[in-house]
Coordinates of C-alpha atoms in Angstrom, one line a residue:
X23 CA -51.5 11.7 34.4
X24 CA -49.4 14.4 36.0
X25 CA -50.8 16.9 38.5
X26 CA -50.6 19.4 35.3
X27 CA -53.2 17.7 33.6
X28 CA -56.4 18.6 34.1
X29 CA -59.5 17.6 32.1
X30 CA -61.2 21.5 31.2
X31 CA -64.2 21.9 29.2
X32 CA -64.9 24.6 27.5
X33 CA -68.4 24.3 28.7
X34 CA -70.3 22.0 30.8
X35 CA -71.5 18.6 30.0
X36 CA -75.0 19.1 31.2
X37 CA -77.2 21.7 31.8
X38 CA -79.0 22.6 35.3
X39 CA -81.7 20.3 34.4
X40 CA -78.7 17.5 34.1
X41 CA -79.9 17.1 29.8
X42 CA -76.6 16.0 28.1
X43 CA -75.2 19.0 26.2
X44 CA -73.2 18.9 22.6
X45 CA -69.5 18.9 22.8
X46 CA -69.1 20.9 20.1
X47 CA -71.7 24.1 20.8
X48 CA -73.4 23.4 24.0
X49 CA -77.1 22.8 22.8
X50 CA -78.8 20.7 24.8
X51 CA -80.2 17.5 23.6
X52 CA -77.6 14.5 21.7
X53 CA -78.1 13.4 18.4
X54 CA -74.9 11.2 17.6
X55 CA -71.9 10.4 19.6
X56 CA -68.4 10.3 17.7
X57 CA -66.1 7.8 18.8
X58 CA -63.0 9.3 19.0
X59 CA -58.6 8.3 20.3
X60 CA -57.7 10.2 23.2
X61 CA -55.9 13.2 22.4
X62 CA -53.7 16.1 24.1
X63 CA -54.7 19.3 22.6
X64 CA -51.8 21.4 24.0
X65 CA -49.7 22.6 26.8
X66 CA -50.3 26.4 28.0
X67 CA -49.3 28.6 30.7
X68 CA -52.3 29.9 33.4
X69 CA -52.0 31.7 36.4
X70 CA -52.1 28.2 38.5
X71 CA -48.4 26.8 36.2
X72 CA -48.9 24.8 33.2
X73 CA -52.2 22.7 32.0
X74 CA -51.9 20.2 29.1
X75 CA -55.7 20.7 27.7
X76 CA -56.8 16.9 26.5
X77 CA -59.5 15.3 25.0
X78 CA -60.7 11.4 26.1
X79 CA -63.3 9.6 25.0
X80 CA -66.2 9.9 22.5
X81 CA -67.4 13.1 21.7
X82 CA -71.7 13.6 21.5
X83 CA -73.1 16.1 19.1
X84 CA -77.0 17.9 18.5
X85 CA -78.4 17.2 15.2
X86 CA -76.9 20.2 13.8
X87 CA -73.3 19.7 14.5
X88 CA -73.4 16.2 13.2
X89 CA -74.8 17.2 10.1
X90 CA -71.9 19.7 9.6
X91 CA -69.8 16.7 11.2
X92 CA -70.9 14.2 8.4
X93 CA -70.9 16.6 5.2
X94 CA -67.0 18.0 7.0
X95 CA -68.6 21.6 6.9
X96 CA -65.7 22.0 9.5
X97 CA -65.8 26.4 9.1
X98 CA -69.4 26.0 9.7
X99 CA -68.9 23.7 12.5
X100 CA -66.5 26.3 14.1
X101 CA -68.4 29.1 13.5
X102 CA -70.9 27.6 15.5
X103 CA -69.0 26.5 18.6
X104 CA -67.6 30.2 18.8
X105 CA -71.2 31.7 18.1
X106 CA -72.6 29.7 20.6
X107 CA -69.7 30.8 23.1
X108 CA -70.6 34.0 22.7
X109 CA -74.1 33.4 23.4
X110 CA -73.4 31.8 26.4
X111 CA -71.2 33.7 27.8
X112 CA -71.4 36.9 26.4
X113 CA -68.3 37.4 24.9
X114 CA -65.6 36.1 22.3
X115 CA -62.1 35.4 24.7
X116 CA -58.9 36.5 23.1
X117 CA -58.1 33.4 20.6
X118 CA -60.8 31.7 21.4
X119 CA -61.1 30.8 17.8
X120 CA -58.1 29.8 17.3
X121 CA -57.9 27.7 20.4
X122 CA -60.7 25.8 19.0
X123 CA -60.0 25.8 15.6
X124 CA -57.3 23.6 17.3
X125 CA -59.3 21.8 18.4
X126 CA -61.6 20.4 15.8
X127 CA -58.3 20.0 13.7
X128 CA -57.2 17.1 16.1
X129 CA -60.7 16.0 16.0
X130 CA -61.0 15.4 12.5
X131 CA -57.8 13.8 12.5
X132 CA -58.6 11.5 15.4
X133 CA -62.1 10.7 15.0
X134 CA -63.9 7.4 12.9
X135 CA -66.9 8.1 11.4
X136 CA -69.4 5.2 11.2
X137 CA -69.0 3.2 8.2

């Protein structure tokens, strides 16, 4: 790994009382964890140079988000993750959406569900 690679969440892993959080909308408490291949999301410009944005590792999920996980409600799923952006933080970031979107796509490809 580069200097321009830095591991960013979108959100924090836990919470301020240190309870695991989901990957995919934030809500505390882990139902299922998804193993998952190592993935670069992309490469994008910041006001610090360039940061490749990458996933590693499994990915945990609440009960909710592994239901929409296991039936592939993947629109649900996204809807989610954005609404619960929003909650959080109050507002929906230019492409957030997209960015993402993105984001689950490379998931779904990269993931193995349990047989």
């Amino acid at each position: 790994m580069d200097d321009s690679t830095i591991k960013w969440p979108i959100w924090p892993d836990f919470d301020e009382s240190h309870t695991p959080l989901c990957d995919f909308c934030s809500q505390p408490g882990i139902h299922a964890v998804h193993t998952s291949q190592d993935f670069v999301h992309e490469k994008f410009q910041t006001q610090f140079g360039s940061i490749n944005s990458e996933s590693v590792g499994s990915w945990a999920a609440c009960r909710k988000c592994d239901e929409l996980i296991q039936t592939e409600q993947w629109a649900k799923l996204l809807d989610r993750s954005v609404g619960r952006f929003v909650e959080l933080f109050g507002f929906e970031a230019p492409g957030l959406r997209e960015h993402i979107g993105r984001i689950h796509n490379l998931f779904r490809q990269f993931h193995k569900l349990p047989s």
